Short mmCIF file of C-alpha atoms in Angstrom, two decimals:
data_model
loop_
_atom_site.label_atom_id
_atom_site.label_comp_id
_atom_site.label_asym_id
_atom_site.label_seq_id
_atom_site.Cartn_x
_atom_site.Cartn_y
_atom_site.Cartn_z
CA UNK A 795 143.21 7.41 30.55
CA UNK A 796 141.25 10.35 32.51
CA UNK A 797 139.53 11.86 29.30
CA UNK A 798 138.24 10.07 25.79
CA UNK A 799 137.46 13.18 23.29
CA UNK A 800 134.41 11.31 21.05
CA UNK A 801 133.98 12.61 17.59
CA UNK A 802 131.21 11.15 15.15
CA UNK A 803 131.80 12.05 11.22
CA UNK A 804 129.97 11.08 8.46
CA UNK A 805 131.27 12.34 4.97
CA UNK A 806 133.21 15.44 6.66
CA UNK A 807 136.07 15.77 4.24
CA UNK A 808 135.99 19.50 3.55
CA UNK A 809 135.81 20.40 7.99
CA UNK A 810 137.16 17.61 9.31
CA UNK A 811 140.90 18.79 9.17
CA UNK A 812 140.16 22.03 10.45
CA UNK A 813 138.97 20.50 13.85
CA UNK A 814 141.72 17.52 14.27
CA UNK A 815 144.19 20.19 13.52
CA UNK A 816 142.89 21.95 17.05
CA UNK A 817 142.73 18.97 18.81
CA UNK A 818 146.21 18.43 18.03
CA UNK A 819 147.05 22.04 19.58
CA UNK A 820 145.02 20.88 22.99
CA UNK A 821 147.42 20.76 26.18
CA UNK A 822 146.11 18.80 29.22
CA UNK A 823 147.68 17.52 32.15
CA UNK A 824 146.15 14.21 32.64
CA UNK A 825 146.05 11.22 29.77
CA UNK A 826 144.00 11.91 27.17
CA UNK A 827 142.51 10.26 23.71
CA UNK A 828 140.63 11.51 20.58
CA UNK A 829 138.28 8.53 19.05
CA UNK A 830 137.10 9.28 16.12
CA UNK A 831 134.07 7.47 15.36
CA UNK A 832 133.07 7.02 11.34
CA UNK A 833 129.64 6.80 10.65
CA UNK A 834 130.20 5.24 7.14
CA UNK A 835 131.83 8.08 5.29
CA UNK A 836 132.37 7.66 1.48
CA UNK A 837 134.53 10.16 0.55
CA UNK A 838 138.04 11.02 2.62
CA UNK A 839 136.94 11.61 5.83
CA UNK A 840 138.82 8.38 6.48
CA UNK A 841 142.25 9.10 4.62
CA UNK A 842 141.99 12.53 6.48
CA UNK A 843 141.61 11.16 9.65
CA UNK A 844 145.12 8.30 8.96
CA UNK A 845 146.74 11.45 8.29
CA UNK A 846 146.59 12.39 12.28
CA UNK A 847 147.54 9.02 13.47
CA UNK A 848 151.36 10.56 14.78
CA UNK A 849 149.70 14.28 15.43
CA UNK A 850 147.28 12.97 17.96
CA UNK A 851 149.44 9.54 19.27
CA UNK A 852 146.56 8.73 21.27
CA UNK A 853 143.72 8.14 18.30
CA UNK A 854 141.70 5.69 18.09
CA UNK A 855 139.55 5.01 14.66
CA UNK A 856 136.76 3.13 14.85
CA UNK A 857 134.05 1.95 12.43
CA UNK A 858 130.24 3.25 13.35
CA UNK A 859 128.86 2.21 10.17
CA UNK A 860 126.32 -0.59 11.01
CA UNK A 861 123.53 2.06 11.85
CA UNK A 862 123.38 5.82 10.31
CA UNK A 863 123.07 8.24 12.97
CA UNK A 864 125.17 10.32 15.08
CA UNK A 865 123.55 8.82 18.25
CA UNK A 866 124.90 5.23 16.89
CA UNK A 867 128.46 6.68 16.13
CA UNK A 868 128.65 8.81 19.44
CA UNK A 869 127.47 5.28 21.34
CA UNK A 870 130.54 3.53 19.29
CA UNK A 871 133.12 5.98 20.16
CA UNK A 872 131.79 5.75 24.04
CA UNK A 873 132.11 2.12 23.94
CA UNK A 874 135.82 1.79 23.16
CA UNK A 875 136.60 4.85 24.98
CA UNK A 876 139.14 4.06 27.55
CA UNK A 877 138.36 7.42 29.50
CA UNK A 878 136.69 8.04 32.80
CA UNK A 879 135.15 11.22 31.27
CA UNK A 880 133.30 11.39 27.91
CA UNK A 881 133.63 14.58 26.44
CA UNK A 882 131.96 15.06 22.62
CA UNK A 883 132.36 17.44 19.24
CA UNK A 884 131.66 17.75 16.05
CA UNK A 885 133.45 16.75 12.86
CA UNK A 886 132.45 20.06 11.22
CA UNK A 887 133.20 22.78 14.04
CA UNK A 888 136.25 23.45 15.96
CA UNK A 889 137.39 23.59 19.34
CA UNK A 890 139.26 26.48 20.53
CA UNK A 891 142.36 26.90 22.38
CA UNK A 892 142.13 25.29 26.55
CA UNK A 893 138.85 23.15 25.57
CA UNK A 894 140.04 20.17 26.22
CA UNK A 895 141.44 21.09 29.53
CA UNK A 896 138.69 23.06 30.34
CA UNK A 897 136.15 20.12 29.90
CA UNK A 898 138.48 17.33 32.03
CA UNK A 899 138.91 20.24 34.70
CA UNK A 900 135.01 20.48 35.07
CA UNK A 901 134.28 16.54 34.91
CA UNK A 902 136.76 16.31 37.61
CA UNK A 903 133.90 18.26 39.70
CA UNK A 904 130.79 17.91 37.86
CA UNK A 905 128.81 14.97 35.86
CA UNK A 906 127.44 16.79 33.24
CA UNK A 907 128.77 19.79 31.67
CA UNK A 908 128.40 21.79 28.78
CA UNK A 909 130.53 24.74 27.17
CA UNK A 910 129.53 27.51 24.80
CA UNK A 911 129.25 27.81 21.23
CA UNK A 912 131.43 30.68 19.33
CA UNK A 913 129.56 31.72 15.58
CA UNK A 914 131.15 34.99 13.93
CA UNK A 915 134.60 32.68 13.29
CA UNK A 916 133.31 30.15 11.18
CA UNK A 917 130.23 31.67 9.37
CA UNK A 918 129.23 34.41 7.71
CA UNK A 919 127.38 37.58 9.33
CA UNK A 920 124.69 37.26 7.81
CA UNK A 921 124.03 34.02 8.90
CA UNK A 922 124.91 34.44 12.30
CA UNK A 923 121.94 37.32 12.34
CA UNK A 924 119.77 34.59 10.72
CA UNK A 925 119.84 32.32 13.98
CA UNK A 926 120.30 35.02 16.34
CA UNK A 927 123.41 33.76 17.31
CA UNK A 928 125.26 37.05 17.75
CA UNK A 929 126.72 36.94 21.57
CA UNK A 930 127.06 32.60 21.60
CA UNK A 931 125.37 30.40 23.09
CA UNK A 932 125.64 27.70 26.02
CA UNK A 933 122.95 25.98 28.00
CA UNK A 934 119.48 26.91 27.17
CA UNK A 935 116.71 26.85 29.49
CA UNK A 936 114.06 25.18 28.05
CA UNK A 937 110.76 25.41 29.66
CA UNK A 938 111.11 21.27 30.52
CA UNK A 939 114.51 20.82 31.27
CA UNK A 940 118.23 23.08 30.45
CA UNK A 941 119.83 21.77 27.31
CA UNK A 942 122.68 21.25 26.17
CA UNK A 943 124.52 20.70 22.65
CA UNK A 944 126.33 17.46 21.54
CA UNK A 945 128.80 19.39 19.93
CA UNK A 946 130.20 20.67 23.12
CA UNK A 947 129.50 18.53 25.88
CA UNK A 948 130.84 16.68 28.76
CA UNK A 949 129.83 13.63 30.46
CA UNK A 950 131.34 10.94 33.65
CA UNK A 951 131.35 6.98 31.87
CA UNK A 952 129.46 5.62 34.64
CA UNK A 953 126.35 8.39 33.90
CA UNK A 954 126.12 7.61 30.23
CA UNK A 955 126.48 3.95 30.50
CA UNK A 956 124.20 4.35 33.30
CA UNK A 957 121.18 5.22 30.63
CA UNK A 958 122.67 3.34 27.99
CA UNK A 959 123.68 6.04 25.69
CA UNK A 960 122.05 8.22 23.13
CA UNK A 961 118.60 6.75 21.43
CA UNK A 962 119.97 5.46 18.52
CA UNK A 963 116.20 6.02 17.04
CA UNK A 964 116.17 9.39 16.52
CA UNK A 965 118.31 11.30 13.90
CA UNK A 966 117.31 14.86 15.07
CA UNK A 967 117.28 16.09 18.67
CA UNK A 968 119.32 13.05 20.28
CA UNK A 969 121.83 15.14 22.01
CA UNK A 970 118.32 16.98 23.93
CA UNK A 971 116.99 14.13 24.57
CA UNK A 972 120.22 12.11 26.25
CA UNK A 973 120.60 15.48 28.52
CA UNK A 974 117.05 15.36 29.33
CA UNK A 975 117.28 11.41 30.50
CA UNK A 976 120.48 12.48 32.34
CA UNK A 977 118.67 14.70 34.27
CA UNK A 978 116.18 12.65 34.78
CA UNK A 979 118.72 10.08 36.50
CA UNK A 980 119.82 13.00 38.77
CA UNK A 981 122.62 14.82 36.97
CA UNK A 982 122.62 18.56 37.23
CA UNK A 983 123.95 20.25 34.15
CA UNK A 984 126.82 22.94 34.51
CA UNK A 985 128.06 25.47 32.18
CA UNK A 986 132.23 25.57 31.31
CA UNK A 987 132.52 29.26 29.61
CA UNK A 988 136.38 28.65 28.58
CA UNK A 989 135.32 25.18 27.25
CA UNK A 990 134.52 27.28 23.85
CA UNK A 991 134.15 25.72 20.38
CA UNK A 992 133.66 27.53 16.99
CA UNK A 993 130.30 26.12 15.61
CA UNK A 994 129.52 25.93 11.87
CA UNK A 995 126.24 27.32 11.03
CA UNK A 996 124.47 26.18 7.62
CA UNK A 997 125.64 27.91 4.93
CA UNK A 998 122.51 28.30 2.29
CA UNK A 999 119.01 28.91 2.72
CA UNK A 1000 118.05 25.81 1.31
CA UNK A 1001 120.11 23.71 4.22
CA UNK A 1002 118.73 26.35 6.94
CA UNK A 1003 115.34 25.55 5.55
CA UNK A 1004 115.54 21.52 5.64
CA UNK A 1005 117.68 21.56 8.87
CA UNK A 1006 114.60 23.44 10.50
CA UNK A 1007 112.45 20.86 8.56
CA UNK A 1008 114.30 17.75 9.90
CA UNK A 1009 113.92 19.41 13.38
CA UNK A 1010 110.69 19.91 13.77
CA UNK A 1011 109.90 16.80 12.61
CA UNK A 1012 111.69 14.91 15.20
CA UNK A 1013 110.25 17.31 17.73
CA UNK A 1014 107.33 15.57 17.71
CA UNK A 1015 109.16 12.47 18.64
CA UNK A 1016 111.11 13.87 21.59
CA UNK A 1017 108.01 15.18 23.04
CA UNK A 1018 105.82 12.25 22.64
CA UNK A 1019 109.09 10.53 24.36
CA UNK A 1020 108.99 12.72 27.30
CA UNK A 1021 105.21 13.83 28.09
CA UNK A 1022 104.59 10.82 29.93
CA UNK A 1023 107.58 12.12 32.19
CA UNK A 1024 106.53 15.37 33.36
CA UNK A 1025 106.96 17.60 29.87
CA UNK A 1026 104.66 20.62 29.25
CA UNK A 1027 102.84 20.54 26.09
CA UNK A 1028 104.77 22.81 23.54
CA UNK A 1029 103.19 22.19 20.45
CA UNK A 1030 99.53 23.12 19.96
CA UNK A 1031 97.41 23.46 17.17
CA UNK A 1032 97.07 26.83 17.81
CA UNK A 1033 100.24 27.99 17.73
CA UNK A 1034 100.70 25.83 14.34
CA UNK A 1035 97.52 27.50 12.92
CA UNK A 1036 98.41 30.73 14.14
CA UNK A 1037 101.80 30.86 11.73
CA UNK A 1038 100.14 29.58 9.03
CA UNK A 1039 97.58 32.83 9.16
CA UNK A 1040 100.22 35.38 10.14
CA UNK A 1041 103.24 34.31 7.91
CA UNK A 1042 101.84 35.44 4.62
CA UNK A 1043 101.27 38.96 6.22
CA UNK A 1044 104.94 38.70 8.20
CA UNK A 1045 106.43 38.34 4.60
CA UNK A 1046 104.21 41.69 3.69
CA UNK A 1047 105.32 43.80 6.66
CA UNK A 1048 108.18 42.29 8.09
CA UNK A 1049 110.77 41.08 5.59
CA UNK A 1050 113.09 44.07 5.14
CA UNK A 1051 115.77 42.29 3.51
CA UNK A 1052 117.94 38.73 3.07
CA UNK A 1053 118.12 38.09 6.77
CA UNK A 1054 114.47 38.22 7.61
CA UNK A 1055 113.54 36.50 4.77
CA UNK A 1056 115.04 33.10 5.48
CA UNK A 1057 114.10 34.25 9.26
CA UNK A 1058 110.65 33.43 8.00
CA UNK A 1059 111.38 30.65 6.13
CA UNK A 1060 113.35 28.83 8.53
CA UNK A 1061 109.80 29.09 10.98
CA UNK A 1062 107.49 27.91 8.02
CA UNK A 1063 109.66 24.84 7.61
CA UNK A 1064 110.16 24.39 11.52
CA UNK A 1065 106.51 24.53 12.01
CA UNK A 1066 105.41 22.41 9.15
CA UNK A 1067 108.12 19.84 10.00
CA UNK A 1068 106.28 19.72 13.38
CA UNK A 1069 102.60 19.29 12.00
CA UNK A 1070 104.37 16.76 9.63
CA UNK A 1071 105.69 15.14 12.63
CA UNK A 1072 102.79 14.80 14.63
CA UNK A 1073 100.72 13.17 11.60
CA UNK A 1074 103.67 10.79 11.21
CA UNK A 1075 104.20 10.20 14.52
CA UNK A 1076 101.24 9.61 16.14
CA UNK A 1077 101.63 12.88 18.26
CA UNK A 1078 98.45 14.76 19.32
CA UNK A 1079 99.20 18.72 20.17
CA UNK A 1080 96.80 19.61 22.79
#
């Protein structure tokens, strides 16, 4: 088996169809597998997923229930992997046409590799506008280290069991994180444009607001993680006072309409999950 295809769900019912349905449409020279890894779903993510058993002959189920967490399920689906190369999605997005073949035809050269994220199919405009999202996105160059998405990433076996897998400790921000230590252990990231997958944005502001919450919150725990290793500090009390003072006066001048509205609500909750996270975490920012 050259290439496992690792797919964490957790309660993904209403998408998950929509994405085995692609991978069933994949063509790729070399052996390939689809494991999908269930993170304790209680609704019929699991009866979906029986239903691709002959569609996909070579799928593998697998229970990832004993710890909640996409890091846990992504390390389960890893571990009874049969491929050489690791390549992960989403349950709730969906690859597009040549990504499988696109990802096994980079591994094949690189160790790490990441392809880009597609946002106008699955989402509505406005949201798309919201995140800023309008021309895709691939690997970002953060001011530490590049990063790339767990939704759409590639990865050789021996580098992954090599730093034993995501942190199954955090619930926010793993995917970041396992790049960063994979860089750290001397992989260089590469970006696969035709390895292209249709992402699935939130769809409310409610679920923008707490998934900016959530992640900022677990900010604090990635950089306290990775300080000690080199990281710049990127989360000051200035910069958390400073939004505090000018967001009443941005939601004077600035908010024009529905768009830049939750704009501005989606940085309030980012910011205070990250002064929440540094109380709760211990995490001083200066």
């Amino acid at each position: 088996m050259k290439l496992s295809v690792i797919l964490p769900c957790f309660n993904a019912e209403k998408t998950l169809a929509v994405q085995l349905e692609a991978l069933a449409q994949q063509e790729y020279s070399e052996a390939w597998e689809v494991v999908i890894a269930d993170n304790g779903s209680c609704d019929r993510t699991l009866a979906i997923a029986h239903e691709y058993l002959a569609k996909l002959p070579n799928l593998q189920i697998v229970d990832a229930s004993y710890k909640p967490g996409a890091a846990h399920a992504r390390n389960i689906g890893a571990l009874v992997a049969r491929g050489e190369y690791l390549a992960f999605c989403d349950a709730d997005d969906e690859v597009a046409p040549g990504w499988v073949a696109a990802m096994g035809e980079a591994l094949s050269k690189y160790d790490l590799v990441g392809g880009r994220d597609e946002h106008w199919k699955l989402n509505e405009p406005w949201i798309v506008q919201v995140f800023g999202c309008e021309e895709g996105s691939g690997i970002y160059n953060h001011p530490y280290l590049p990063m790339l998405s767990g939704n759409n990433l590639g990865v050789k076996r021996f580098l992954h069991e090599a730093i034993g897998g995501f942190d199954e400790t955090l619930l926010q921000l793993e995917d970041v994180d396992y790049c960063w230590r994979l860089q750290q252990a001397g992989a260089k990231p590469y970006e696969v444009t035709d390895a292209v997958v249709h992402f699935r944005l939130r769809t409310s502001t409610m679920s923008i607001c707490d998934r900016a919450w959530k992640m900022g919150c677990q900010e604090a725990v990635l950089y306290k993680k990775h300080r000690p290793m080199g990281m710049p500090q990127l989360i000051s009390w200035k910069t958390l006072l400073k939004t505090g003072v000018m967001l009443p006066l941005r939601l004077l001048l600035q908010v024009r309409d529905k768009v830049t509205l939750v704009q501005c609500l989606m940085e309030l909750a980012w910011r205070s999950g990250q002064l929440r996270g540094c109380i709760k975490y211990g995490y001083l920012p200066f």
